[in-house]
Short mmCIF file of C-alpha atoms in Angstrom, two decimals:
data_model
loop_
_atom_site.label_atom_id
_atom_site.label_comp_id
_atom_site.label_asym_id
_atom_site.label_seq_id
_atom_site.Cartn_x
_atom_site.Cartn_y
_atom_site.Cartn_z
CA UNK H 1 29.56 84.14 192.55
CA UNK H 2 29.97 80.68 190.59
CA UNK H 3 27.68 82.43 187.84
CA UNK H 4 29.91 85.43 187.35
CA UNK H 5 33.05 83.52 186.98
CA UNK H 6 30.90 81.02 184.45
CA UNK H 7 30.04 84.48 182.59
CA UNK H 8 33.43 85.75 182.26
CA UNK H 9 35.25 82.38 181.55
CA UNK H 10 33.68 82.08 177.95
CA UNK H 11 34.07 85.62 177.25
CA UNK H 12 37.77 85.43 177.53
CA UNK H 13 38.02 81.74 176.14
CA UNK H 14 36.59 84.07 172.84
CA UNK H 15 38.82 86.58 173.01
CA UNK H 16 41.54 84.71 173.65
CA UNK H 17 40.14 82.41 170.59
CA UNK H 18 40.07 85.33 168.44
CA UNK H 19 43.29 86.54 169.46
CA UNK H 20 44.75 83.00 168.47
CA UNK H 21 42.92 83.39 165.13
CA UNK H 22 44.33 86.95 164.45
CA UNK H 23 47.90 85.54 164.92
CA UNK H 24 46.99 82.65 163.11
CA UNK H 25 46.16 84.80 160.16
CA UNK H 26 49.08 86.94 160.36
CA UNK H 27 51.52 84.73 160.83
CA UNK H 28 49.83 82.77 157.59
CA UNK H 29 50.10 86.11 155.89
CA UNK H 30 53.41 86.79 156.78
CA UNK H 31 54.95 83.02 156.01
CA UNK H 32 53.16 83.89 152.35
CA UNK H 33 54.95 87.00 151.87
CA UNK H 34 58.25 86.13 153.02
CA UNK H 35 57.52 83.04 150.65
CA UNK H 36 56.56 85.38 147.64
CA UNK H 37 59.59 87.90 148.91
CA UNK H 38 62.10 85.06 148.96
CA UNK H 39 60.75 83.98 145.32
CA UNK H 40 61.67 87.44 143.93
CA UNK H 41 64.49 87.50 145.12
CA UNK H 42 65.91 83.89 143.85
CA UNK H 43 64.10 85.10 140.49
CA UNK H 44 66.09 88.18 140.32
CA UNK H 45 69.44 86.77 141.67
CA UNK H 46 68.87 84.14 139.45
CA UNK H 47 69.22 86.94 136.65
CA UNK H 48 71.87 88.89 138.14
CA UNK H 49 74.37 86.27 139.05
CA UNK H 50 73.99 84.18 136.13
CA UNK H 51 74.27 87.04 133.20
CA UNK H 52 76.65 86.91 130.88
CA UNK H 53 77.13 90.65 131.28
CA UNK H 54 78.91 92.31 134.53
CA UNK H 55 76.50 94.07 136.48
CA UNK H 56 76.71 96.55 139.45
CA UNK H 57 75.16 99.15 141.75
CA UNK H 58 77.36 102.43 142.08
CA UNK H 59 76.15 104.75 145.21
CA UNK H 60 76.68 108.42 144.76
CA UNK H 61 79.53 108.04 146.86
CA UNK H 62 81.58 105.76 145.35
CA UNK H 63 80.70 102.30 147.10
CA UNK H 64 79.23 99.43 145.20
CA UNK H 65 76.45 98.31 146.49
CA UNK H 66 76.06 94.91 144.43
CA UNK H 67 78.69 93.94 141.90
CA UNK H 68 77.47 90.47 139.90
CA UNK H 69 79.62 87.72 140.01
CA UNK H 70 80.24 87.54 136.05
CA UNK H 71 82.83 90.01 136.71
CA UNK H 72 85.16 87.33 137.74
CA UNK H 73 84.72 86.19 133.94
CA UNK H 74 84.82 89.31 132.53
CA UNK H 75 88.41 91.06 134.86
CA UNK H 76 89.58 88.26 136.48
CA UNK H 77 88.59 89.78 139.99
CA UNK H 78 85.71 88.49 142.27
CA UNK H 79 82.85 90.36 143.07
CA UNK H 80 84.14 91.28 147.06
CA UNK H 81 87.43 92.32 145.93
CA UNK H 82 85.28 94.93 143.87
CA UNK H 83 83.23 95.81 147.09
CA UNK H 84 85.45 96.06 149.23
CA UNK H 85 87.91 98.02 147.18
CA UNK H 86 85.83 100.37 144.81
CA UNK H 87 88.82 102.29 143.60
CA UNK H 88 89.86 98.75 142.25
CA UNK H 89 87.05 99.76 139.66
CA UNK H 90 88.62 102.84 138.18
CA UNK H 91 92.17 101.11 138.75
CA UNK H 92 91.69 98.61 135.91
CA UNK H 93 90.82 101.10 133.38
CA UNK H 94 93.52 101.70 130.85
CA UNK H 95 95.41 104.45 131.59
CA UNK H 96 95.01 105.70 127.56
CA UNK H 97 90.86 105.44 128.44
CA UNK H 98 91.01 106.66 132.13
CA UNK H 99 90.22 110.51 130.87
CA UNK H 100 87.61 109.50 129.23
CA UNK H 101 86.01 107.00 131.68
CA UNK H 102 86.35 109.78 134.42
CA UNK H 103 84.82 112.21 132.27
CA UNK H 104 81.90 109.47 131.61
CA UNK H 105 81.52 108.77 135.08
CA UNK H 106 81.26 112.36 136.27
CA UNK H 107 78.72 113.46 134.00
CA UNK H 108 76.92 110.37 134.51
CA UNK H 109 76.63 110.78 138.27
CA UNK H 110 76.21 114.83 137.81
CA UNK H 111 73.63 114.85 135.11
CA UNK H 112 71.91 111.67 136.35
CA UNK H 113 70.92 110.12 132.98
CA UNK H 114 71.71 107.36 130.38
CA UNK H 115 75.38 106.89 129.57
CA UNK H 116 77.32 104.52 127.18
CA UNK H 117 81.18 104.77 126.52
CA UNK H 118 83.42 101.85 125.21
CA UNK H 119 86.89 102.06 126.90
CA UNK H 120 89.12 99.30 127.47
CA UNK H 121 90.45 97.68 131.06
CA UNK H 122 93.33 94.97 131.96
CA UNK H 123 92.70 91.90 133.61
CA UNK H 124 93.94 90.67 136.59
CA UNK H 125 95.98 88.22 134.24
CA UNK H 126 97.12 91.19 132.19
CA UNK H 127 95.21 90.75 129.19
CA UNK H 128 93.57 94.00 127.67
CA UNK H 129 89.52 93.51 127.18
CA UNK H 130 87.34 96.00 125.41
CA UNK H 131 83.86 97.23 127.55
CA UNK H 132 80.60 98.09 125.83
CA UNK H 133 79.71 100.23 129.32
CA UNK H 134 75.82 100.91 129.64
CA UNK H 135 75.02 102.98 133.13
CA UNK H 136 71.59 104.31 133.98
CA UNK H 137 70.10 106.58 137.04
CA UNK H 138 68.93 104.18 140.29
CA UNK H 139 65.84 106.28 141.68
CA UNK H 140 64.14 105.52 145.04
CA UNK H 141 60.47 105.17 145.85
CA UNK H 142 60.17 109.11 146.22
CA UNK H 143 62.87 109.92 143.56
CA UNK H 144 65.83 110.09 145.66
CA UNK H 145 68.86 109.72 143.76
CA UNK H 146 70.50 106.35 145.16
CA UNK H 147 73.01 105.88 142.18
CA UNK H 148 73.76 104.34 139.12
CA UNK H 149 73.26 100.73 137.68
CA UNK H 150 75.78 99.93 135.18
CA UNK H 151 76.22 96.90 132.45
CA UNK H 152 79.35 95.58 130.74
CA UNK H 153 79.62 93.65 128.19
CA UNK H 154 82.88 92.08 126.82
CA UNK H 155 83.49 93.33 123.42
CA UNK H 156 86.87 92.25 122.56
CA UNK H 157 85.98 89.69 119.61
CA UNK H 158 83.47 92.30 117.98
CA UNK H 159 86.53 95.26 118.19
CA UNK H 160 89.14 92.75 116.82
CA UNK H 161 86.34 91.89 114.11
CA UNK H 162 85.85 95.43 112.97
CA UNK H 163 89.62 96.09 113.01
CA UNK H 164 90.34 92.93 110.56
CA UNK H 165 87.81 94.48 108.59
CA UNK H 166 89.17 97.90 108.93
CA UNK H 167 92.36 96.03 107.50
CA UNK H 168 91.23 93.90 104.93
CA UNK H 169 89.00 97.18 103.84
CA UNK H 170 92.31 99.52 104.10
CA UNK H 171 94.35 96.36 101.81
CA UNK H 172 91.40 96.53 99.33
CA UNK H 173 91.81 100.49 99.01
CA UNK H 174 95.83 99.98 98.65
CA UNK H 175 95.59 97.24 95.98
CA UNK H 176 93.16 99.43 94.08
CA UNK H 177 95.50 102.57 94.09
CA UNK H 178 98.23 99.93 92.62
CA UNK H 179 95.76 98.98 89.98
CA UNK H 180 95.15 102.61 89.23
CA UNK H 181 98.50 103.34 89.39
CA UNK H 182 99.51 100.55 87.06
CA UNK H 183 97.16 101.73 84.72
CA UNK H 184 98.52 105.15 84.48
CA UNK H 185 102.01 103.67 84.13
CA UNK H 186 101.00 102.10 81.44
CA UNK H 187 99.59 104.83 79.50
CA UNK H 188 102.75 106.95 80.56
CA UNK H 189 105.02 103.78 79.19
CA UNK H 190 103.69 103.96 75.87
CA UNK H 191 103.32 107.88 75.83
CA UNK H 192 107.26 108.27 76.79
CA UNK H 193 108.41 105.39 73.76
CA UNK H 194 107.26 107.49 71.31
CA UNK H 195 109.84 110.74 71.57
CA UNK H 196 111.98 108.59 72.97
CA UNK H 197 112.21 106.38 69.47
CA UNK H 198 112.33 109.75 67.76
CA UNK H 199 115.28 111.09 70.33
CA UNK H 200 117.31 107.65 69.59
CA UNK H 201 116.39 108.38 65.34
CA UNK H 202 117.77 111.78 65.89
CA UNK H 203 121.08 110.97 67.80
CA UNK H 204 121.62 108.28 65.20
CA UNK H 205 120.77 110.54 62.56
CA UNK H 206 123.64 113.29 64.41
CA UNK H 207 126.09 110.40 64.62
CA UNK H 208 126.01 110.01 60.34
CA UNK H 209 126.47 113.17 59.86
CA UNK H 210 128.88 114.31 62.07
CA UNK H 211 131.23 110.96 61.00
CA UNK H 212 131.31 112.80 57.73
CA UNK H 213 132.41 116.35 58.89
CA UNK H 214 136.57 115.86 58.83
CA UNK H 215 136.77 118.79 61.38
CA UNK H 216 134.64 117.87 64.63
CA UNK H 217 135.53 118.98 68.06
CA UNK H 218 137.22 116.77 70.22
CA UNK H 219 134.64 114.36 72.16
CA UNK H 220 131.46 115.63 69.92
CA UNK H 221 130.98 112.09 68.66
CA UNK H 222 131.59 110.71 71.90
CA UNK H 223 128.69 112.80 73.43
CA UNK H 224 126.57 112.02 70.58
CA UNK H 225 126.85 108.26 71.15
CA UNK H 226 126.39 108.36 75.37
CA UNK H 227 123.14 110.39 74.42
CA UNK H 228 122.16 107.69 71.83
CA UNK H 229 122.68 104.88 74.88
CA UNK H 230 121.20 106.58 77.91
CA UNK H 231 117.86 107.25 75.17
CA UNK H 232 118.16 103.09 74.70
CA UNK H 233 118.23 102.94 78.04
CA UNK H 234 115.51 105.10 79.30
CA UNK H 235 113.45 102.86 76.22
CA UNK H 236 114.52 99.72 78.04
CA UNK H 237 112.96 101.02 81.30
CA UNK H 238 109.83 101.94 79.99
CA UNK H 239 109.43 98.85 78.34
CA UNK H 240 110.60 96.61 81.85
CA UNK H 241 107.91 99.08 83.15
CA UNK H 242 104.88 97.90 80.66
CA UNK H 243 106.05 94.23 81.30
CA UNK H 244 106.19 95.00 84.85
CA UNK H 245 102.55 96.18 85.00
CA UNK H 246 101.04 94.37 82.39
CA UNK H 247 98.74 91.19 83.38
CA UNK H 248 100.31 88.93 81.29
CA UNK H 249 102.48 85.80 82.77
CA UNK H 250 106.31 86.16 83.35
CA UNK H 251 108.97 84.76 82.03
CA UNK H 252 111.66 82.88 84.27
CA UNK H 253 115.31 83.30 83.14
CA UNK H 254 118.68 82.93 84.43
CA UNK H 255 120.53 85.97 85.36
CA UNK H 256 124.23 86.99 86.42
CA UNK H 257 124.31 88.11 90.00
CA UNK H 258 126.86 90.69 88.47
CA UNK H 259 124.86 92.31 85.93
CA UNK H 260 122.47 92.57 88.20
CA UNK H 261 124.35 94.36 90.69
CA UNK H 262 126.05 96.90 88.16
#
């Protein structure tokens, strides 16, 4: 009897050893990869919540599953007002860009592909900020759709850049159409003085010999000299036209405020 029970005492003290061993081991295993899972994931939320860019998980049905916290910087709203109100998303959208964000976001979800589309939002403050909006397909591990992961980037400076270049381009285009034009004016100055010298030779010409015809119609002369000024003063135009167009310096002088007016 005492032999039997000295028999089966070591052969469970080994099983029960091994047992301890195999939990041992798999509890070792399992501290290491909740270590190396817990690593990953501070690496990765490390990324994520300290990008510049706003980042978030869409699910096919509308809820965001993880919305970065740089969208605080980005729309003035924290990342759980997002979550819990997804419409919030589509509520910040301009309403001059919402056609074409709904349009974006329905194909995008439909077609399940790459998407871009810049479109503009207001902040929670009010001010307007330009997107640069980056979405791509979210597949499971057997290529179930789960969604779409989108990126935003803040691209108000760069759109105010281009449109101060649009503007300064645009100013450069108008001041070369003034050169051109000035030009031309020029040439059409100094292509009008010509008859016009001849027209004013004529009238005065007209004017001689009518003063020595005795029997003129009434007002004849009269005509002949308002013809002779209005030529003098289409001359005096053409010439304040050259000056006006010509690159040479300008002369200050003292006017009468009545003159002028007449």
């Amino acid at each position: 009897m005492s032999t039997r029970c000295e028999q089966k005492l070591p052969y469970e003290l080994a099983s029960r050893l091994r047992l301890l061993a195999a939990t041992f081991v798999n509890t070792l295993s399992r501290c290491k990869a909740e270590e190396e899972l817990r690593a990953t994931e501070f690496k990765y939320r490390t990324v994520a919540e300290f990008a510049h860019d706003w980042e978030y998980w869409e699910e096919p049905g509308g809820l965001l599953q993880y919305v970065a916290p740089a969208c605080e910087c980005i729309t003035g709203y924290q990342a759980h007002e997002l979550e819990d109100t997804p419409s919030l998303l589509n509520d910040i959208v301009l309403p001059e860009d919402q056609a074409s964000w709904a349009r974006h976001h329905q194909v995008c979800h439909a077609e399940k592909k790459f998407g871009h589309l810049q479109f503009r939002i207001r902040r929670r403050d009010g001010q307007v900020v330009w997107l640069d909006h980056v979405c791509r397909p979210v597949l499971g591990p057997e290529g179930e759709y789960l969604g779409v992961r989108a990126s935003n980037r803040d691209s108000t400076d760069q759109k105010q850049a281009e449109a101060e270049r649009q503007s300064h381009q645009d100013e450069m285009a108008h001041v070369s159409r003034l050169s051109t034009m000035g030009e031309m004016a020029s040439g059409m100055a100094h292509e009008l003085n010509q008859p016009l010298t001849a027209l004013i030779s004529y009238c005065g010409t007209a004017i001689k010999l009518a003063e020595s015809i005795p029997s003129l119609p009434e007002g004849y002369l009269d005509i002949l000299h308002r013809a002779t000024s209005q030529a003098h003063r289409a001359g005096d135009v053409i010439r304040h036209l050259r000056e006006f167009v010509s690159k040479s310096g300008h002369d200050l002088q003292t006017i009468a405020l009545d003159d002028l007016t007449r």
